[in-house]
Coordinates of C-alpha atoms in Angstrom, one line a residue:
X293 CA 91.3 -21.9 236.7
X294 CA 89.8 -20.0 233.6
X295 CA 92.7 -20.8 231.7
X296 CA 91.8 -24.8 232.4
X297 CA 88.1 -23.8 231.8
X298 CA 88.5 -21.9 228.8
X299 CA 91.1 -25.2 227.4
X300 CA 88.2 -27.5 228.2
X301 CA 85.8 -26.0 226.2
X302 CA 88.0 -25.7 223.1
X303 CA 88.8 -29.3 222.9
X304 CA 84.9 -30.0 223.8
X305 CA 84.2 -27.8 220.9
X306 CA 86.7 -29.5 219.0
X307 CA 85.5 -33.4 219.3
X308 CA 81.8 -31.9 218.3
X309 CA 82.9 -30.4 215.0
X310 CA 85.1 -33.2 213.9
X311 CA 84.5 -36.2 216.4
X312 CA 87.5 -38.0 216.2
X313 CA 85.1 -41.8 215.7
X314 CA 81.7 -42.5 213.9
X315 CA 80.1 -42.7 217.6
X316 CA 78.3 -40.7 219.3
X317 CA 80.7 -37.4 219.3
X318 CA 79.9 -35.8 222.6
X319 CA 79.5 -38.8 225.4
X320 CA 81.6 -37.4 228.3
X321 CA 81.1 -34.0 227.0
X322 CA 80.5 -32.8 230.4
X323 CA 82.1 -33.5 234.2
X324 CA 80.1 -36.7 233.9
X325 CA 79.7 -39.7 232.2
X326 CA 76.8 -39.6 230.1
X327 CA 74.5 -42.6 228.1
X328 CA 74.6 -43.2 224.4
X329 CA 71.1 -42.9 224.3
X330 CA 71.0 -39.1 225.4
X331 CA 72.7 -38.3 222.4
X332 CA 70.0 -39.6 220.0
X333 CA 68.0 -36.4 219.9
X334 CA 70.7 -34.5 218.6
X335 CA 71.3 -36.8 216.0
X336 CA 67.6 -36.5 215.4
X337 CA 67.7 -33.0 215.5
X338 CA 70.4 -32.4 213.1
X339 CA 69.2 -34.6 210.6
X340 CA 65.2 -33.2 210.7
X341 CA 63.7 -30.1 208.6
X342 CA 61.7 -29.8 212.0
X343 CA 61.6 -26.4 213.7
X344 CA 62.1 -28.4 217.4
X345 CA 62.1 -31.9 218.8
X346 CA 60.0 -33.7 221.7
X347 CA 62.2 -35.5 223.5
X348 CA 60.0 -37.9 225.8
X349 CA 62.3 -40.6 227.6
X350 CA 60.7 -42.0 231.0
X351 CA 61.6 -40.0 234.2
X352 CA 65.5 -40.3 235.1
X353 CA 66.7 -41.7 231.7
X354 CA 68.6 -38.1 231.0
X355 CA 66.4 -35.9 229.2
X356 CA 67.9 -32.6 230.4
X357 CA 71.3 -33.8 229.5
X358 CA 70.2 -35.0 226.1
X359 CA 68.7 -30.7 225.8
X360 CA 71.4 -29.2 227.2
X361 CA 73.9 -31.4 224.7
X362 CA 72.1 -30.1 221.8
X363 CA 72.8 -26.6 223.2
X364 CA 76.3 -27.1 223.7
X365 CA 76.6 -28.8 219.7
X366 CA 75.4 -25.5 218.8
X367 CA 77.5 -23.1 220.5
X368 CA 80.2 -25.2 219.0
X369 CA 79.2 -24.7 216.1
X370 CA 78.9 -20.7 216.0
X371 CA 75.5 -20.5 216.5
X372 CA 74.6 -17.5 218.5
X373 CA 71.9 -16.2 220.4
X374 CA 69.9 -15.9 223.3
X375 CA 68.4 -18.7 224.9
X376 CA 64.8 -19.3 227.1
X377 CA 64.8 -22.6 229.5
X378 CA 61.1 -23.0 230.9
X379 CA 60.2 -25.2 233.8
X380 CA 58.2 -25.8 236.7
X381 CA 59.2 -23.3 239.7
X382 CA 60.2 -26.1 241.8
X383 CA 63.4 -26.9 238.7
X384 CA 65.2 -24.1 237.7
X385 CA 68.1 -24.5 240.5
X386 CA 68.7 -28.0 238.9
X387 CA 68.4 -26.4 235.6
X388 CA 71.3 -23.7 236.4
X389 CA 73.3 -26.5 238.4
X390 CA 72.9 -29.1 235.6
X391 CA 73.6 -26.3 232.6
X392 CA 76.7 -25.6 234.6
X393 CA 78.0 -28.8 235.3
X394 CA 77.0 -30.6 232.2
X395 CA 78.2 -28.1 229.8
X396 CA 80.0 -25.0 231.2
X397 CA 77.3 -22.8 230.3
X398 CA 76.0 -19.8 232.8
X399 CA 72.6 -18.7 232.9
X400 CA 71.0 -16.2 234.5
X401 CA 67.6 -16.7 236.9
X402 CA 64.5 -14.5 236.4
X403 CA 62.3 -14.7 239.3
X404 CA 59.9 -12.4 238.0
X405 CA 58.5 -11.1 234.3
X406 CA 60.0 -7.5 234.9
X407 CA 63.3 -9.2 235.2
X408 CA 62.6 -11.6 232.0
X409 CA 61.6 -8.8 230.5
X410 CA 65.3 -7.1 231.4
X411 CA 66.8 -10.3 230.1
X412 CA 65.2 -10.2 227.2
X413 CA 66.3 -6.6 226.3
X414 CA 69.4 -7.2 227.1
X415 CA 69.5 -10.2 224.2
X416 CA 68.1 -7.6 221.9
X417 CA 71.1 -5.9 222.5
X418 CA 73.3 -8.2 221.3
X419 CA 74.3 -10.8 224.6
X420 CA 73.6 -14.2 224.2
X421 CA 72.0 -14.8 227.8
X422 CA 71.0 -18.5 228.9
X423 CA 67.7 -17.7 230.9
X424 CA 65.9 -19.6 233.0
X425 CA 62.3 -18.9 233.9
X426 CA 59.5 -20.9 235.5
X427 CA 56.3 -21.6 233.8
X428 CA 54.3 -19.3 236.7
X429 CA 56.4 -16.4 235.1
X430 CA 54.7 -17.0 231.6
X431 CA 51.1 -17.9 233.1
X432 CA 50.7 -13.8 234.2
X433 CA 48.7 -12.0 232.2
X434 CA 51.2 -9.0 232.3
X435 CA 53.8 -11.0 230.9
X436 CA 51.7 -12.4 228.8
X437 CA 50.7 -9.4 227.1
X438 CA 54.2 -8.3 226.6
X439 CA 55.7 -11.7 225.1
X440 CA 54.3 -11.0 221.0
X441 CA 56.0 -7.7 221.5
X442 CA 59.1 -7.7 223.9
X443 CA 60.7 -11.0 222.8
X444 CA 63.6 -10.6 220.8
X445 CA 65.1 -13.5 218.6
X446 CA 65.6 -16.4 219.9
X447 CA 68.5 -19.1 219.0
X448 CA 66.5 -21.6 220.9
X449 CA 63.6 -22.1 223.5
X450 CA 63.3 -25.0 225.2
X451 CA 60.7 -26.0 227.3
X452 CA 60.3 -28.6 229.9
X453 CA 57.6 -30.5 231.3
X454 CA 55.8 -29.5 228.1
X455 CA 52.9 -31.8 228.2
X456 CA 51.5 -28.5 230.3
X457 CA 51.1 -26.4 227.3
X458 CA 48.6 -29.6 226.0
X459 CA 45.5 -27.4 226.5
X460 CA 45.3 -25.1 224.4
X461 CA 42.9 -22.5 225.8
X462 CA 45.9 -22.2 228.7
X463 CA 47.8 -19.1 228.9
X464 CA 50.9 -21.1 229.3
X465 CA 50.2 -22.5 225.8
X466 CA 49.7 -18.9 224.4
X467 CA 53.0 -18.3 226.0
X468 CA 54.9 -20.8 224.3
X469 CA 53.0 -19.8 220.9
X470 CA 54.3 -16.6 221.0
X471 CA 57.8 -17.9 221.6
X472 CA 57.7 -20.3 219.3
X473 CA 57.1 -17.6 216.5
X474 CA 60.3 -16.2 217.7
X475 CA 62.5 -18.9 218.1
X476 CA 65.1 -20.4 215.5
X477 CA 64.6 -24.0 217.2
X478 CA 62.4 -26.0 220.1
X479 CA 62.9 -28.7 221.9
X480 CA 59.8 -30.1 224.5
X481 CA 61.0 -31.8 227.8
X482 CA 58.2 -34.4 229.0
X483 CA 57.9 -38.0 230.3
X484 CA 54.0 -38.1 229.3
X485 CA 53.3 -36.3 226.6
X486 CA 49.7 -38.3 226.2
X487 CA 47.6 -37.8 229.1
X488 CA 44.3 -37.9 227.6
X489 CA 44.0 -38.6 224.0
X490 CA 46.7 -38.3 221.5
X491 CA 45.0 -34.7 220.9
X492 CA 47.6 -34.1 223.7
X493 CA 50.6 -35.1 221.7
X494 CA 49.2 -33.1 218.3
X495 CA 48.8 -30.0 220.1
X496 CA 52.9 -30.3 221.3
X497 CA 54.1 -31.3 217.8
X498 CA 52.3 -28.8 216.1
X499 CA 54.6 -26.3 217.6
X500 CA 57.7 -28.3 216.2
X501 CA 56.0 -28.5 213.0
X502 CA 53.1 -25.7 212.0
X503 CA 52.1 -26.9 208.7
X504 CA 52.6 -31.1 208.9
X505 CA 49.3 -32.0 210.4
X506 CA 46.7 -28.8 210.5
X507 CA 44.0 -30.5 212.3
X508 CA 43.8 -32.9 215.2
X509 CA 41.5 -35.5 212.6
X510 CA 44.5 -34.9 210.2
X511 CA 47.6 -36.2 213.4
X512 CA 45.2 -38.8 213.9
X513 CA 44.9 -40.3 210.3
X514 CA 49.0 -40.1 209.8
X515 CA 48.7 -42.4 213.2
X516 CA 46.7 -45.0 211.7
X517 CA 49.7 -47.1 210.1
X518 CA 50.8 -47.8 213.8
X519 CA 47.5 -49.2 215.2
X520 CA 47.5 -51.1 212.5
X521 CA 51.0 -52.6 212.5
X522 CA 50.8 -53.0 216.5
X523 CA 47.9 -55.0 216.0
X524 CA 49.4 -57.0 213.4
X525 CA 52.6 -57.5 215.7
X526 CA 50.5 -58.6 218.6
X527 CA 48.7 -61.2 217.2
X528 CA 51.5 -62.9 215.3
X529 CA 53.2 -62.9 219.1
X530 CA 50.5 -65.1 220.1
X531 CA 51.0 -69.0 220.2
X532 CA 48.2 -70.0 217.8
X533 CA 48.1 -66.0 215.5
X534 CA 44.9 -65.8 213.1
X535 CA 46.5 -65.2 210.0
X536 CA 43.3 -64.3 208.5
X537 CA 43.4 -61.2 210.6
X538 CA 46.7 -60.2 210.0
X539 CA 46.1 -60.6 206.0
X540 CA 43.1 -58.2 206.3
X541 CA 45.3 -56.1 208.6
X542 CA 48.3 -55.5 206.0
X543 CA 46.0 -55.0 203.0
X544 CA 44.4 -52.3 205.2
X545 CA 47.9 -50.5 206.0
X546 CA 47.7 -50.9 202.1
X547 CA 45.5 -48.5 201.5
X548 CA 45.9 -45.8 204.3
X549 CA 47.4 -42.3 202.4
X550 CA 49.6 -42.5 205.5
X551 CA 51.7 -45.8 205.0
X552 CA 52.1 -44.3 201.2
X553 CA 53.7 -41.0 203.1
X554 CA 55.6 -42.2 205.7
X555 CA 58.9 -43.0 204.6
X556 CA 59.7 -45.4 207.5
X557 CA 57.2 -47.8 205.8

């Protein structure tokens, strides 16, 4: 049975160095058929100077499958390291079930910090654990207080559900701080990540990337292109458009700094 396992995982590796078309090169990675569409983040990932990515498909389109194929892509490619999956309580049985079936990768549970905290000494030591903790493990002030100092180097965190980390006087937001400062890469999990204002959204990217906007005012200005062209797109989709309107609108994009510094525009 190992021998088969061990066989699978070659040829797996195999197809995600040198994919064999110009398609997506791990669909059917795992022991189920996966969607084109879950593979995007990787793509995404791969070709961004980002530390992390938000992935923030609608419940059920596959956003754990798209995380834990971006894992697999690097194990296949030499990276190694240890690894920190956080979730809710109530999801880290699917998270070892799914990391399992998807992608023939073993992880270990730790239902309590003193047993993260074993994990994580163990990673210092040189094993490349898969660990899965819940977001109540990180929220105790013992743990806590031990994350800037007891958290070794980490090839990857990835956190899901992340739109709870949006306040930022939270303890589960100073948790994920503290990991992201030791983490090569991050990837946030979340079907809302705007709950509020788009305050929300700022405060998850800014883990992904520190320096790109350092105030909320500043996330909001690079925004302003997008308003803009939506409300130039929805009035032209009316039957009678004012064109008037959508004049002044483009000469506005114009002049925002942020249509001159997006590339995409």
């Amino acid at each position: 049975m190992d021998s088969v396992l061990d066989l699978h995982q070659i040829v797996v590796d195999l197809n995600l160095v040198w994919p064999t078309t110009d398609s997506a090169p791990i669909i059917n990675f795992g022991r189920f058929d996966d969607q084109p569409h879950q593979h995007v983040p990787l793509a995404r990932f791969s070709a961004s100077n980002w530390k992390g990515i938000l992935i923030s498909d609608e419940v059920g389109l596959g956003k754990t499958i798209s995380a834990i194929s971006l894992l697999r892509s690097l194990h296949s490619r030499g990276y190694r390291g240890g690894v920190l999956i956080t979730c809710p309580g109530a999801l880290r049985v699917k998270w070892k079930n799914e990391l399992w079936h998807r992608g023939d990768i073993q992880c270990i549970e730790a239902t309590s910090g003193r047993e993260l905290m074993a994990a994580f000494e163990r990673i210092k030591n040189g094993e490349p654990l898969v660990v899965v903790a819940s977001h109540g493990i990180l929220r105790h002030s013992a743990v806590l207080s031990q994350l800037n100092e007891k958290t070794p180097e980490l090839l990857i965190t990835i956190v899901d559900e992340a739109h709870h980390i949006r306040n930022p006087r939270s303890r589960l937001h100073d948790a994920i701080s503290f990991l992201s400062l030791k983490s090569s890469s991050i990837v946030f999990l979340t079907a809302t990540p705007v709950n509020l204002s788009v305050e929300d959204l700022w405060v998850q990217l800014s883990h992904l990337a520190p320096d790109r906007w350092p105030t909320s005012s500043s996330f909001e200005n690079a925004l302003a292109p997008g308003k803009l062209l939506n409300d130039v797109l929805n009035e032209i989709a009316k039957p009678g458009p004012d064109l008037k309107m959508v004049n002044e609108q483009l000469r506005r994009l114009e002049l925002t700094a942020a249509y001159h510094e997006d590339m995409r525009l």
